[in-house]
Amino acid sequence: MDAVDAALLDVERGLRGNANRGGTRQVTIISQARWAELMDALGADLSPGARRANLMVSGIDLENSRGRVLRVGDARLKINGETRPCEQMEEAHAGLQALMRERWGGGAFAEVLDGGEIRVGDAVDWEVSRRARGVSRAENAEHAPLGVLCDFCAKHSALSARDSPPISAREGPMKHTGKKDTTADIFETVRAVGLALPGVEAGTKYDGSPMLKVGGSFMASLAMHPSAEPETLVVRADLEERECLIEDAPEAYYLTDYYRNHPVVLVRLSRLDRDALRDLLSMSRRLTLARHRNGPSASRF
């Protein structure tokens, strides 16, 4: 997780620069007080960054907040549900995952209704409807805030793209032409972004489908097994990390039984913009190089 002092929220997309964007889990939020309770219960002193949430707020109780609107500075976030803890929380500290399952200890996830820049120290408050308060939206925004934004992170984690060259233009979700696309057509954007990373080469799999490789080893390809959805990318992922990816953004990441025992994750290309794709391929490249240094394994991936 990369802590920052300011960031931009994009409507219907989430935190700009975040690995997971779009869907209903655009932003993840934890409560500073709830995190402190968890640490007290465990007798631990983990950094809130271990939770891998985007925002940490003080003075706000997130429990049972589904459907409510949270104002962070000028931005508005609609809470869509509770963020359930994955196995990586147990690895961070024994007993943490179980405790986080209680009273929304894992925090909440939200979509961005109104975007803009947010900064550490911004006022945070629940939005109350005009009908409930009998006041205008402007008056509603002026009442004393309950809390403040005390920390936030861009969820790069293993999806860091620090070693990749910049992409010249941002693109929206990948779109295809009206005619039926071939496998090569669908893979073209993946190929272009991947080949911009150091040492990445284009190749062909045993079935003739295109792939990317680094150090002579598999890095990314389209998932050709019939258990996978159409236009699905398969990339390398740590087994622990992929659980959190799927937990955080099930609209983008998933698995089938065929791929479950391999160190990979399946990704719906329609859910990625170019920046997220670059981060994802950077993660796969890093893991592929590590595997190459450690020697081959029994996995075809």
PDB file of C-alpha atoms in Angstrom:
ATOM      1  CA  MET A   1       0.000   0.000   0.000  1.00  0.00           C
ATOM      2  CA  ASP A   2       1.284   3.460  -0.908  1.00  0.00           C
ATOM      3  CA  ALA A   3       0.243   6.152   1.601  1.00  0.00           C
ATOM      4  CA  VAL A   4      -0.427   9.567   0.083  1.00  0.00           C
ATOM      5  CA  ASP A   5      -1.601  12.972   1.345  1.00  0.00           C
ATOM      6  CA  ALA A   6      -4.003  13.799  -1.482  1.00  0.00           C
ATOM      7  CA  ALA A   7      -5.753  11.959  -4.297  1.00  0.00           C
ATOM      8  CA  LEU A   8      -8.555  12.254  -6.822  1.00  0.00           C
ATOM      9  CA  LEU A   9     -11.846  10.387  -6.761  1.00  0.00           C
ATOM     10  CA  ASP A  10     -13.462   9.729 -10.143  1.00  0.00           C
ATOM     11  CA  VAL A  11     -17.239   9.290 -10.415  1.00  0.00           C
ATOM     12  CA  GLU A  12     -18.217   5.645 -11.038  1.00  0.00           C
ATOM     13  CA  ARG A  13     -14.537   4.641 -11.100  1.00  0.00           C
ATOM     14  CA  GLY A  14     -12.974   5.190  -7.679  1.00  0.00           C
ATOM     15  CA  LEU A  15      -9.585   6.359  -6.484  1.00  0.00           C
ATOM     16  CA  ARG A  16      -7.446   7.463  -9.405  1.00  0.00           C
ATOM     17  CA  GLY A  17      -4.321   5.345  -9.647  1.00  0.00           C
ATOM     18  CA  ASN A  18      -5.916   2.511  -7.710  1.00  0.00           C
ATOM     19  CA  ALA A  19      -5.506  -1.037  -8.998  1.00  0.00           C
ATOM     20  CA  ASN A  20      -9.208  -1.851  -8.662  1.00  0.00           C
ATOM     21  CA  ARG A  21     -11.619   0.593 -10.316  1.00  0.00           C
ATOM     22  CA  GLY A  22     -15.258   0.475 -11.297  1.00  0.00           C
ATOM     23  CA  GLY A  23     -18.055  -1.776 -10.118  1.00  0.00           C
ATOM     24  CA  THR A  24     -19.618  -1.326  -6.695  1.00  0.00           C
ATOM     25  CA  ARG A  25     -16.335  -1.596  -4.754  1.00  0.00           C
ATOM     26  CA  GLN A  26     -14.661   1.548  -5.980  1.00  0.00           C
ATOM     27  CA  VAL A  27     -13.345   2.705  -2.595  1.00  0.00           C
ATOM     28  CA  THR A  28     -12.710   0.766   0.623  1.00  0.00           C
ATOM     29  CA  ILE A  29     -12.915   2.492   4.012  1.00  0.00           C
ATOM     30  CA  ILE A  30     -11.963   1.576   7.569  1.00  0.00           C
ATOM     31  CA  SER A  31     -12.665   3.284  10.888  1.00  0.00           C
ATOM     32  CA  GLN A  32      -9.695   4.465  12.923  1.00  0.00           C
ATOM     33  CA  ALA A  33     -11.513   3.702  16.197  1.00  0.00           C
ATOM     34  CA  ARG A  34     -12.545   0.205  15.061  1.00  0.00           C
ATOM     35  CA  TRP A  35      -8.973  -0.575  13.984  1.00  0.00           C
ATOM     36  CA  ALA A  36      -7.712   0.562  17.407  1.00  0.00           C
ATOM     37  CA  GLU A  37     -10.256  -1.766  19.062  1.00  0.00           C
ATOM     38  CA  LEU A  38      -8.982  -4.684  16.986  1.00  0.00           C
ATOM     39  CA  MET A  39      -5.373  -3.949  17.921  1.00  0.00           C
ATOM     40  CA  ASP A  40      -6.288  -3.702  21.615  1.00  0.00           C
ATOM     41  CA  ALA A  41      -8.126  -7.028  21.467  1.00  0.00           C
ATOM     42  CA  LEU A  42      -5.113  -8.712  19.864  1.00  0.00           C
ATOM     43  CA  GLY A  43      -2.479  -6.919  21.906  1.00  0.00           C
ATOM     44  CA  ALA A  44      -0.941  -5.917  18.586  1.00  0.00           C
ATOM     45  CA  ASP A  45       0.293  -2.719  16.981  1.00  0.00           C
ATOM     46  CA  LEU A  46      -0.145  -3.267  13.244  1.00  0.00           C
ATOM     47  CA  SER A  47      -0.198  -0.319  10.889  1.00  0.00           C
ATOM     48  CA  PRO A  48      -3.667   0.364   9.432  1.00  0.00           C
ATOM     49  CA  GLY A  49      -1.991  -0.161   6.063  1.00  0.00           C
ATOM     50  CA  ALA A  50      -2.070  -3.884   6.805  1.00  0.00           C
ATOM     51  CA  ARG A  51      -5.822  -3.779   6.166  1.00  0.00           C
ATOM     52  CA  ARG A  52      -5.173  -2.584   2.590  1.00  0.00           C
ATOM     53  CA  ALA A  53      -8.131  -0.185   2.611  1.00  0.00           C
ATOM     54  CA  ASN A  54      -8.105   3.061   0.630  1.00  0.00           C
ATOM     55  CA  LEU A  55      -9.416   5.447   3.285  1.00  0.00           C
ATOM     56  CA  MET A  56      -9.237   5.566   7.069  1.00  0.00           C
ATOM     57  CA  VAL A  57     -11.644   7.917   8.821  1.00  0.00           C
ATOM     58  CA  SER A  58     -11.978   9.036  12.424  1.00  0.00           C
ATOM     59  CA  GLY A  59     -15.209   9.839  14.244  1.00  0.00           C
ATOM     60  CA  ILE A  60     -17.309   7.701  11.882  1.00  0.00           C
ATOM     61  CA  ASP A  61     -18.994   4.398  12.751  1.00  0.00           C
ATOM     62  CA  LEU A  62     -19.244   2.284   9.605  1.00  0.00           C
ATOM     63  CA  GLU A  63     -21.228  -0.581  11.134  1.00  0.00           C
ATOM     64  CA  ASN A  64     -24.518  -1.283   9.318  1.00  0.00           C
ATOM     65  CA  SER A  65     -24.003   1.738   7.053  1.00  0.00           C
ATOM     66  CA  ARG A  66     -25.094   0.071   3.799  1.00  0.00           C
ATOM     67  CA  GLY A  67     -27.034   2.556   1.656  1.00  0.00           C
ATOM     68  CA  ARG A  68     -25.825   5.658   3.492  1.00  0.00           C
ATOM     69  CA  VAL A  69     -23.869   8.462   1.814  1.00  0.00           C
ATOM     70  CA  LEU A  70     -20.571   9.580   3.303  1.00  0.00           C
ATOM     71  CA  ARG A  71     -19.243  13.028   2.517  1.00  0.00           C
ATOM     72  CA  VAL A  72     -15.430  13.316   2.388  1.00  0.00           C
ATOM     73  CA  GLY A  73     -14.565  16.931   1.715  1.00  0.00           C
ATOM     74  CA  ASP A  74     -16.575  17.760  -1.403  1.00  0.00           C
ATOM     75  CA  ALA A  75     -16.782  14.118  -2.513  1.00  0.00           C
ATOM     76  CA  ARG A  76     -19.766  11.857  -1.838  1.00  0.00           C
ATOM     77  CA  LEU A  77     -19.475   8.087  -1.392  1.00  0.00           C
ATOM     78  CA  LYS A  78     -22.395   5.665  -1.247  1.00  0.00           C
ATOM     79  CA  ILE A  79     -21.724   2.724   1.067  1.00  0.00           C
ATOM     80  CA  ASN A  80     -22.631  -0.492  -0.751  1.00  0.00           C
ATOM     81  CA  GLY A  81     -21.663  -3.054   1.836  1.00  0.00           C
ATOM     82  CA  GLU A  82     -19.262  -4.545   4.338  1.00  0.00           C
ATOM     83  CA  THR A  83     -15.716  -5.437   3.279  1.00  0.00           C
ATOM     84  CA  ARG A  84     -15.110  -8.987   4.447  1.00  0.00           C
ATOM     85  CA  PRO A  85     -11.557  -9.857   5.580  1.00  0.00           C
ATOM     86  CA  CYS A  86      -9.535 -12.343   3.551  1.00  0.00           C
ATOM     87  CA  GLU A  87      -6.897 -14.877   4.606  1.00  0.00           C
ATOM     88  CA  GLN A  88      -4.173 -12.264   4.274  1.00  0.00           C
ATOM     89  CA  MET A  89      -5.486 -10.635   7.453  1.00  0.00           C
ATOM     90  CA  GLU A  90      -4.821 -13.861   9.352  1.00  0.00           C
ATOM     91  CA  GLU A  91      -1.296 -13.864   7.999  1.00  0.00           C
ATOM     92  CA  ALA A  92      -0.826 -10.305   9.236  1.00  0.00           C
ATOM     93  CA  HIS A  93      -1.683 -11.457  12.774  1.00  0.00           C
ATOM     94  CA  ALA A  94      -3.205 -14.639  14.179  1.00  0.00           C
ATOM     95  CA  GLY A  95      -6.848 -14.084  15.082  1.00  0.00           C
ATOM     96  CA  LEU A  96      -7.248 -10.842  13.142  1.00  0.00           C
ATOM     97  CA  GLN A  97      -9.443 -12.256  10.385  1.00  0.00           C
ATOM     98  CA  ALA A  98     -11.956 -13.709  12.858  1.00  0.00           C
ATOM     99  CA  LEU A  99     -12.168 -10.487  14.868  1.00  0.00           C
ATOM    100  CA  MET A 100     -12.657  -8.405  11.737  1.00  0.00           C
ATOM    101  CA  ARG A 101     -15.758 -10.420  10.848  1.00  0.00           C
ATOM    102  CA  GLU A 102     -17.519  -8.843  13.830  1.00  0.00           C
ATOM    103  CA  ARG A 103     -19.244  -5.440  13.684  1.00  0.00           C
ATOM    104  CA  TRP A 104     -17.897  -4.529  10.259  1.00  0.00           C
ATOM    105  CA  GLY A 105     -14.318  -4.721  11.496  1.00  0.00           C
ATOM    106  CA  GLY A 106     -13.106  -5.087   7.915  1.00  0.00           C
ATOM    107  CA  GLY A 107     -14.659  -1.744   7.014  1.00  0.00           C
ATOM    108  CA  ALA A 108     -16.979  -0.843   4.162  1.00  0.00           C
ATOM    109  CA  PHE A 109     -16.850  -0.473   0.388  1.00  0.00           C
ATOM    110  CA  ALA A 110     -18.427   2.346  -1.579  1.00  0.00           C
ATOM    111  CA  GLU A 111     -19.018   3.859  -4.997  1.00  0.00           C
ATOM    112  CA  VAL A 112     -18.222   7.460  -5.899  1.00  0.00           C
ATOM    113  CA  LEU A 113     -21.297   9.637  -6.467  1.00  0.00           C
ATOM    114  CA  ASP A 114     -19.458  12.981  -6.595  1.00  0.00           C
ATOM    115  CA  GLY A 115     -15.733  13.030  -7.196  1.00  0.00           C
ATOM    116  CA  GLY A 116     -12.913  15.503  -6.766  1.00  0.00           C
ATOM    117  CA  GLU A 117      -9.746  15.914  -4.765  1.00  0.00           C
ATOM    118  CA  ILE A 118      -9.649  14.636  -1.192  1.00  0.00           C
ATOM    119  CA  ARG A 119      -6.914  15.353   1.332  1.00  0.00           C
ATOM    120  CA  VAL A 120      -5.882  14.085   4.741  1.00  0.00           C
ATOM    121  CA  GLY A 121      -7.683  16.313   7.259  1.00  0.00           C
ATOM    122  CA  ASP A 122     -10.828  16.778   5.145  1.00  0.00           C
ATOM    123  CA  ALA A 123     -14.100  16.835   7.081  1.00  0.00           C
ATOM    124  CA  VAL A 124     -16.050  13.555   6.976  1.00  0.00           C
ATOM    125  CA  ASP A 125     -19.738  13.222   7.797  1.00  0.00           C
ATOM    126  CA  TRP A 126     -22.846  11.233   6.996  1.00  0.00           C
ATOM    127  CA  GLU A 127     -25.169  12.963   4.573  1.00  0.00           C
ATOM    128  CA  VAL A 128     -28.674  13.371   5.899  1.00  0.00           C
ATOM    129  CA  SER A 129     -31.547  13.656   3.444  1.00  0.00           C
ATOM    130  CA  ARG A 130     -33.348  16.968   3.068  1.00  0.00           C
ATOM    131  CA  ARG A 131     -36.592  15.331   4.106  1.00  0.00           C
ATOM    132  CA  ALA A 132     -35.055  14.015   7.302  1.00  0.00           C
ATOM    133  CA  ARG A 133     -33.468  17.324   8.255  1.00  0.00           C
ATOM    134  CA  GLY A 134     -35.864  19.735   6.588  1.00  0.00           C
ATOM    135  CA  VAL A 135     -32.925  21.721   5.208  1.00  0.00           C
ATOM    136  CA  SER A 136     -31.287  22.342   1.862  1.00  0.00           C
ATOM    137  CA  ARG A 137     -28.220  20.434   0.665  1.00  0.00           C
ATOM    138  CA  ALA A 138     -26.112  23.570   1.241  1.00  0.00           C
ATOM    139  CA  GLU A 139     -27.351  23.855   4.833  1.00  0.00           C
ATOM    140  CA  ASN A 140     -26.788  20.140   5.307  1.00  0.00           C
ATOM    141  CA  ALA A 141     -23.176  20.523   4.190  1.00  0.00           C
ATOM    142  CA  GLU A 142     -22.551  23.328   6.692  1.00  0.00           C
ATOM    143  CA  HIS A 143     -23.384  21.492   9.919  1.00  0.00           C
ATOM    144  CA  ALA A 144     -20.491  20.365  12.101  1.00  0.00           C
ATOM    145  CA  PRO A 145     -18.649  17.312  10.720  1.00  0.00           C
ATOM    146  CA  LEU A 146     -18.497  14.124  12.754  1.00  0.00           C
ATOM    147  CA  GLY A 147     -14.929  13.223  11.797  1.00  0.00           C
ATOM    148  CA  VAL A 148     -11.970  13.699   9.514  1.00  0.00           C
ATOM    149  CA  LEU A 149     -10.119  11.784   6.836  1.00  0.00           C
ATOM    150  CA  CYS A 150      -6.972  10.717   8.640  1.00  0.00           C
ATOM    151  CA  ASP A 151      -5.182   8.540   6.098  1.00  0.00           C
ATOM    152  CA  PHE A 152      -5.573   6.959   2.679  1.00  0.00           C
ATOM    153  CA  CYS A 153      -3.677   4.775   0.283  1.00  0.00           C
ATOM    154  CA  ALA A 154      -3.709   3.872  -3.388  1.00  0.00           C
ATOM    155  CA  LYS A 155      -4.137   0.115  -3.514  1.00  0.00           C
ATOM    156  CA  HIS A 156      -1.097  -0.732  -5.574  1.00  0.00           C
ATOM    157  CA  SER A 157       0.402  -3.301  -3.204  1.00  0.00           C
ATOM    158  CA  ALA A 158       1.709  -6.045  -5.516  1.00  0.00           C
ATOM    159  CA  LEU A 159       0.152  -4.158  -8.413  1.00  0.00           C
ATOM    160  CA  SER A 160       2.818  -1.456  -8.242  1.00  0.00           C
ATOM    161  CA  ALA A 161       3.903  -0.060 -11.604  1.00  0.00           C
ATOM    162  CA  ARG A 162       6.952   1.818 -10.405  1.00  0.00           C
ATOM    163  CA  ASP A 163       9.242   0.125 -12.928  1.00  0.00           C
ATOM    164  CA  SER A 164       7.013   0.651 -15.953  1.00  0.00           C
ATOM    165  CA  PRO A 165       7.236   3.556 -18.405  1.00  0.00           C
ATOM    166  CA  PRO A 166       4.318   6.004 -18.515  1.00  0.00           C
ATOM    167  CA  ILE A 167       1.375   5.397 -20.793  1.00  0.00           C
ATOM    168  CA  SER A 168       0.717   8.496 -22.914  1.00  0.00           C
ATOM    169  CA  ALA A 169      -3.080   8.547 -22.687  1.00  0.00           C
ATOM    170  CA  ARG A 170      -5.734   7.231 -20.337  1.00  0.00           C
ATOM    171  CA  GLU A 171      -8.272   4.911 -21.877  1.00  0.00           C
ATOM    172  CA  GLY A 172     -11.636   3.783 -20.608  1.00  0.00           C
ATOM    173  CA  PRO A 173     -12.679   0.147 -20.364  1.00  0.00           C
ATOM    174  CA  MET A 174     -11.596  -1.763 -23.441  1.00  0.00           C
ATOM    175  CA  LYS A 175     -14.073  -1.624 -26.267  1.00  0.00           C
ATOM    176  CA  HIS A 176     -14.176  -3.804 -29.347  1.00  0.00           C
ATOM    177  CA  THR A 177     -15.532  -3.216 -32.797  1.00  0.00           C
ATOM    178  CA  GLY A 178     -18.971  -4.298 -33.973  1.00  0.00           C
ATOM    179  CA  LYS A 179     -17.489  -7.173 -35.942  1.00  0.00           C
ATOM    180  CA  LYS A 180     -16.537 -10.358 -34.161  1.00  0.00           C
ATOM    181  CA  ASP A 181     -13.106  -9.896 -32.636  1.00  0.00           C
ATOM    182  CA  THR A 182     -10.415 -12.530 -32.996  1.00  0.00           C
ATOM    183  CA  THR A 183      -8.303 -13.645 -30.064  1.00  0.00           C
ATOM    184  CA  ALA A 184      -5.459 -11.505 -31.411  1.00  0.00           C
ATOM    185  CA  ASP A 185      -7.729  -8.433 -31.620  1.00  0.00           C
ATOM    186  CA  ILE A 186      -8.871  -8.801 -28.019  1.00  0.00           C
ATOM    187  CA  PHE A 187      -5.288  -9.278 -26.834  1.00  0.00           C
ATOM    188  CA  GLU A 188      -3.883  -6.313 -28.762  1.00  0.00           C
ATOM    189  CA  THR A 189      -4.204  -3.735 -25.953  1.00  0.00           C
ATOM    190  CA  VAL A 190      -2.740  -6.210 -23.468  1.00  0.00           C
ATOM    191  CA  ARG A 191       0.140  -6.818 -25.841  1.00  0.00           C
ATOM    192  CA  ALA A 192       0.807  -3.093 -26.364  1.00  0.00           C
ATOM    193  CA  VAL A 193       0.808  -2.277 -22.655  1.00  0.00           C
ATOM    194  CA  GLY A 194       2.852  -5.357 -21.746  1.00  0.00           C
ATOM    195  CA  LEU A 195       5.562  -4.793 -24.354  1.00  0.00           C
ATOM    196  CA  ALA A 196       6.192  -1.352 -22.852  1.00  0.00           C
ATOM    197  CA  LEU A 197       7.477  -3.064 -19.689  1.00  0.00           C
ATOM    198  CA  PRO A 198      11.203  -3.922 -19.515  1.00  0.00           C
ATOM    199  CA  GLY A 199      12.141  -7.341 -20.839  1.00  0.00           C
ATOM    200  CA  VAL A 200       8.624  -8.407 -21.862  1.00  0.00           C
ATOM    201  CA  GLU A 201       8.278 -10.288 -25.142  1.00  0.00           C
ATOM    202  CA  ALA A 202       5.351 -11.467 -27.247  1.00  0.00           C
ATOM    203  CA  GLY A 203       4.934 -15.180 -27.754  1.00  0.00           C
ATOM    204  CA  THR A 204       2.502 -17.937 -28.668  1.00  0.00           C
ATOM    205  CA  LYS A 205       1.077 -20.641 -26.426  1.00  0.00           C
ATOM    206  CA  TYR A 206       0.866 -24.307 -27.295  1.00  0.00           C
ATOM    207  CA  ASP A 207      -2.683 -23.796 -28.613  1.00  0.00           C
ATOM    208  CA  GLY A 208      -1.643 -20.942 -30.914  1.00  0.00           C
ATOM    209  CA  SER A 209      -3.118 -18.149 -28.790  1.00  0.00           C
ATOM    210  CA  PRO A 210      -1.002 -15.044 -28.057  1.00  0.00           C
ATOM    211  CA  MET A 211       0.815 -14.564 -24.779  1.00  0.00           C
ATOM    212  CA  LEU A 212       3.336 -12.325 -23.047  1.00  0.00           C
ATOM    213  CA  LYS A 213       6.460 -13.733 -21.457  1.00  0.00           C
ATOM    214  CA  VAL A 214       9.517 -12.474 -19.599  1.00  0.00           C
ATOM    215  CA  GLY A 215      12.733 -14.388 -19.086  1.00  0.00           C
ATOM    216  CA  GLY A 216      11.275 -17.048 -21.369  1.00  0.00           C
ATOM    217  CA  SER A 217       8.422 -17.783 -18.936  1.00  0.00           C
ATOM    218  CA  PHE A 218       4.663 -17.209 -19.089  1.00  0.00           C
ATOM    219  CA  MET A 219       3.506 -13.776 -17.883  1.00  0.00           C
ATOM    220  CA  ALA A 220      -0.008 -13.210 -19.289  1.00  0.00           C
ATOM    221  CA  SER A 221      -2.446 -14.566 -21.859  1.00  0.00           C
ATOM    222  CA  LEU A 222      -6.115 -14.893 -22.561  1.00  0.00           C
ATOM    223  CA  ALA A 223      -7.770 -17.666 -20.571  1.00  0.00           C
ATOM    224  CA  MET A 224      -8.666 -20.283 -23.179  1.00  0.00           C
ATOM    225  CA  HIS A 225     -10.083 -23.012 -20.917  1.00  0.00           C
ATOM    226  CA  PRO A 226     -13.882 -23.323 -21.371  1.00  0.00           C
ATOM    227  CA  SER A 227     -14.430 -22.711 -17.644  1.00  0.00           C
ATOM    228  CA  ALA A 228     -13.303 -19.091 -18.078  1.00  0.00           C
ATOM    229  CA  GLU A 229     -15.563 -16.297 -19.294  1.00  0.00           C
ATOM    230  CA  PRO A 230     -14.923 -14.769 -22.748  1.00  0.00           C
ATOM    231  CA  GLU A 231     -12.339 -11.966 -22.861  1.00  0.00           C
ATOM    232  CA  THR A 232     -10.677 -13.032 -19.627  1.00  0.00           C
ATOM    233  CA  LEU A 233      -7.005 -12.385 -18.979  1.00  0.00           C
ATOM    234  CA  VAL A 234      -4.929 -14.769 -16.880  1.00  0.00           C
ATOM    235  CA  VAL A 235      -1.897 -13.361 -15.059  1.00  0.00           C
ATOM    236  CA  ARG A 236       0.380 -14.484 -12.274  1.00  0.00           C
ATOM    237  CA  ALA A 237      -0.671 -13.716  -8.692  1.00  0.00           C
ATOM    238  CA  ASP A 238       0.445 -14.834  -5.252  1.00  0.00           C
ATOM    239  CA  LEU A 239      -2.124 -17.251  -3.844  1.00  0.00           C
ATOM    240  CA  GLU A 240      -2.618 -15.025  -0.788  1.00  0.00           C
ATOM    241  CA  GLU A 241      -2.767 -11.789  -2.764  1.00  0.00           C
ATOM    242  CA  ARG A 242      -5.347 -13.050  -5.200  1.00  0.00           C
ATOM    243  CA  GLU A 243      -7.797 -13.804  -2.381  1.00  0.00           C
ATOM    244  CA  CYS A 244      -7.733 -10.150  -1.428  1.00  0.00           C
ATOM    245  CA  LEU A 245      -8.030  -9.060  -5.063  1.00  0.00           C
ATOM    246  CA  ILE A 246     -11.146 -11.193  -5.490  1.00  0.00           C
ATOM    247  CA  GLU A 247     -12.526 -10.029  -2.147  1.00  0.00           C
ATOM    248  CA  ASP A 248     -11.927  -6.362  -2.963  1.00  0.00           C
ATOM    249  CA  ALA A 249     -13.139  -6.388  -6.575  1.00  0.00           C
ATOM    250  CA  PRO A 250     -15.161  -9.504  -7.488  1.00  0.00           C
ATOM    251  CA  GLU A 251     -16.464  -7.663 -10.559  1.00  0.00           C
ATOM    252  CA  ALA A 252     -12.935  -7.700 -12.008  1.00  0.00           C
ATOM    253  CA  TYR A 253     -11.169 -10.727 -10.502  1.00  0.00           C
ATOM    254  CA  TYR A 254     -12.308 -14.340 -10.226  1.00  0.00           C
ATOM    255  CA  LEU A 255     -11.231 -17.986 -10.403  1.00  0.00           C
ATOM    256  CA  THR A 256     -12.537 -21.275 -11.739  1.00  0.00           C
ATOM    257  CA  ASP A 257     -11.679 -24.721 -10.416  1.00  0.00           C
ATOM    258  CA  TYR A 258      -9.368 -25.341 -13.365  1.00  0.00           C
ATOM    259  CA  TYR A 259      -7.107 -22.420 -12.409  1.00  0.00           C
ATOM    260  CA  ARG A 260      -7.500 -22.564  -8.618  1.00  0.00           C
ATOM    261  CA  ASN A 261      -4.386 -24.612  -7.861  1.00  0.00           C
ATOM    262  CA  HIS A 262      -2.136 -22.440 -10.006  1.00  0.00           C
ATOM    263  CA  PRO A 263      -0.545 -19.123  -8.885  1.00  0.00           C
ATOM    264  CA  VAL A 264      -2.742 -17.059 -11.233  1.00  0.00           C
ATOM    265  CA  VAL A 265      -5.873 -14.928 -11.159  1.00  0.00           C
ATOM    266  CA  LEU A 266      -8.513 -14.417 -13.857  1.00  0.00           C
ATOM    267  CA  VAL A 267      -9.378 -10.860 -14.845  1.00  0.00           C
ATOM    268  CA  ARG A 268     -12.344  -9.560 -16.842  1.00  0.00           C
ATOM    269  CA  LEU A 269     -10.778  -7.218 -19.401  1.00  0.00           C
ATOM    270  CA  SER A 270     -14.009  -5.223 -19.655  1.00  0.00           C
ATOM    271  CA  ARG A 271     -13.489  -4.106 -16.029  1.00  0.00           C
ATOM    272  CA  LEU A 272      -9.980  -2.685 -16.539  1.00  0.00           C
ATOM    273  CA  ASP A 273      -8.832   0.684 -17.773  1.00  0.00           C
ATOM    274  CA  ARG A 274      -5.347   1.083 -19.199  1.00  0.00           C
ATOM    275  CA  ASP A 275      -3.739   2.166 -15.919  1.00  0.00           C
ATOM    276  CA  ALA A 276      -5.133  -0.810 -14.011  1.00  0.00           C
ATOM    277  CA  LEU A 277      -4.014  -3.144 -16.807  1.00  0.00           C
ATOM    278  CA  ARG A 278      -0.491  -1.741 -16.649  1.00  0.00           C
ATOM    279  CA  ASP A 279      -0.370  -2.260 -12.872  1.00  0.00           C
ATOM    280  CA  LEU A 280      -1.677  -5.804 -13.233  1.00  0.00           C
ATOM    281  CA  LEU A 281       0.885  -6.715 -15.881  1.00  0.00           C
ATOM    282  CA  SER A 282       3.649  -5.149 -13.770  1.00  0.00           C
ATOM    283  CA  MET A 283       2.639  -7.429 -10.903  1.00  0.00           C
ATOM    284  CA  SER A 284       2.710 -10.478 -13.163  1.00  0.00           C
ATOM    285  CA  ARG A 285       6.065  -9.460 -14.604  1.00  0.00           C
ATOM    286  CA  ARG A 286       7.592  -9.133 -11.134  1.00  0.00           C
ATOM    287  CA  LEU A 287       6.273 -12.542 -10.045  1.00  0.00           C
ATOM    288  CA  THR A 288       7.432 -14.156 -13.294  1.00  0.00           C
ATOM    289  CA  LEU A 289      10.958 -12.809 -12.844  1.00  0.00           C
ATOM    290  CA  ALA A 290      11.001 -14.071  -9.246  1.00  0.00           C
ATOM    291  CA  ARG A 291       9.891 -17.524 -10.417  1.00  0.00           C
ATOM    292  CA  HIS A 292      12.532 -17.477 -13.152  1.00  0.00           C
ATOM    293  CA  ARG A 293      15.261 -16.717 -10.598  1.00  0.00           C
ATOM    294  CA  ASN A 294      14.020 -19.464  -8.271  1.00  0.00           C
ATOM    295  CA  GLY A 295      13.919 -22.064 -11.025  1.00  0.00           C
ATOM    296  CA  PRO A 296      11.005 -23.816 -12.793  1.00  0.00           C
ATOM    297  CA  SER A 297       8.095 -25.341 -10.907  1.00  0.00           C
ATOM    298  CA  ALA A 298       5.604 -28.075 -11.751  1.00  0.00           C
ATOM    299  CA  SER A 299       2.931 -25.512 -12.651  1.00  0.00           C
ATOM    300  CA  ARG A 300       2.386 -24.745 -16.342  1.00  0.00           C
ATOM    301  CA  PHE A 301       2.067 -21.128 -15.216  1.00  0.00           C
TER     302      PHE A 301
END
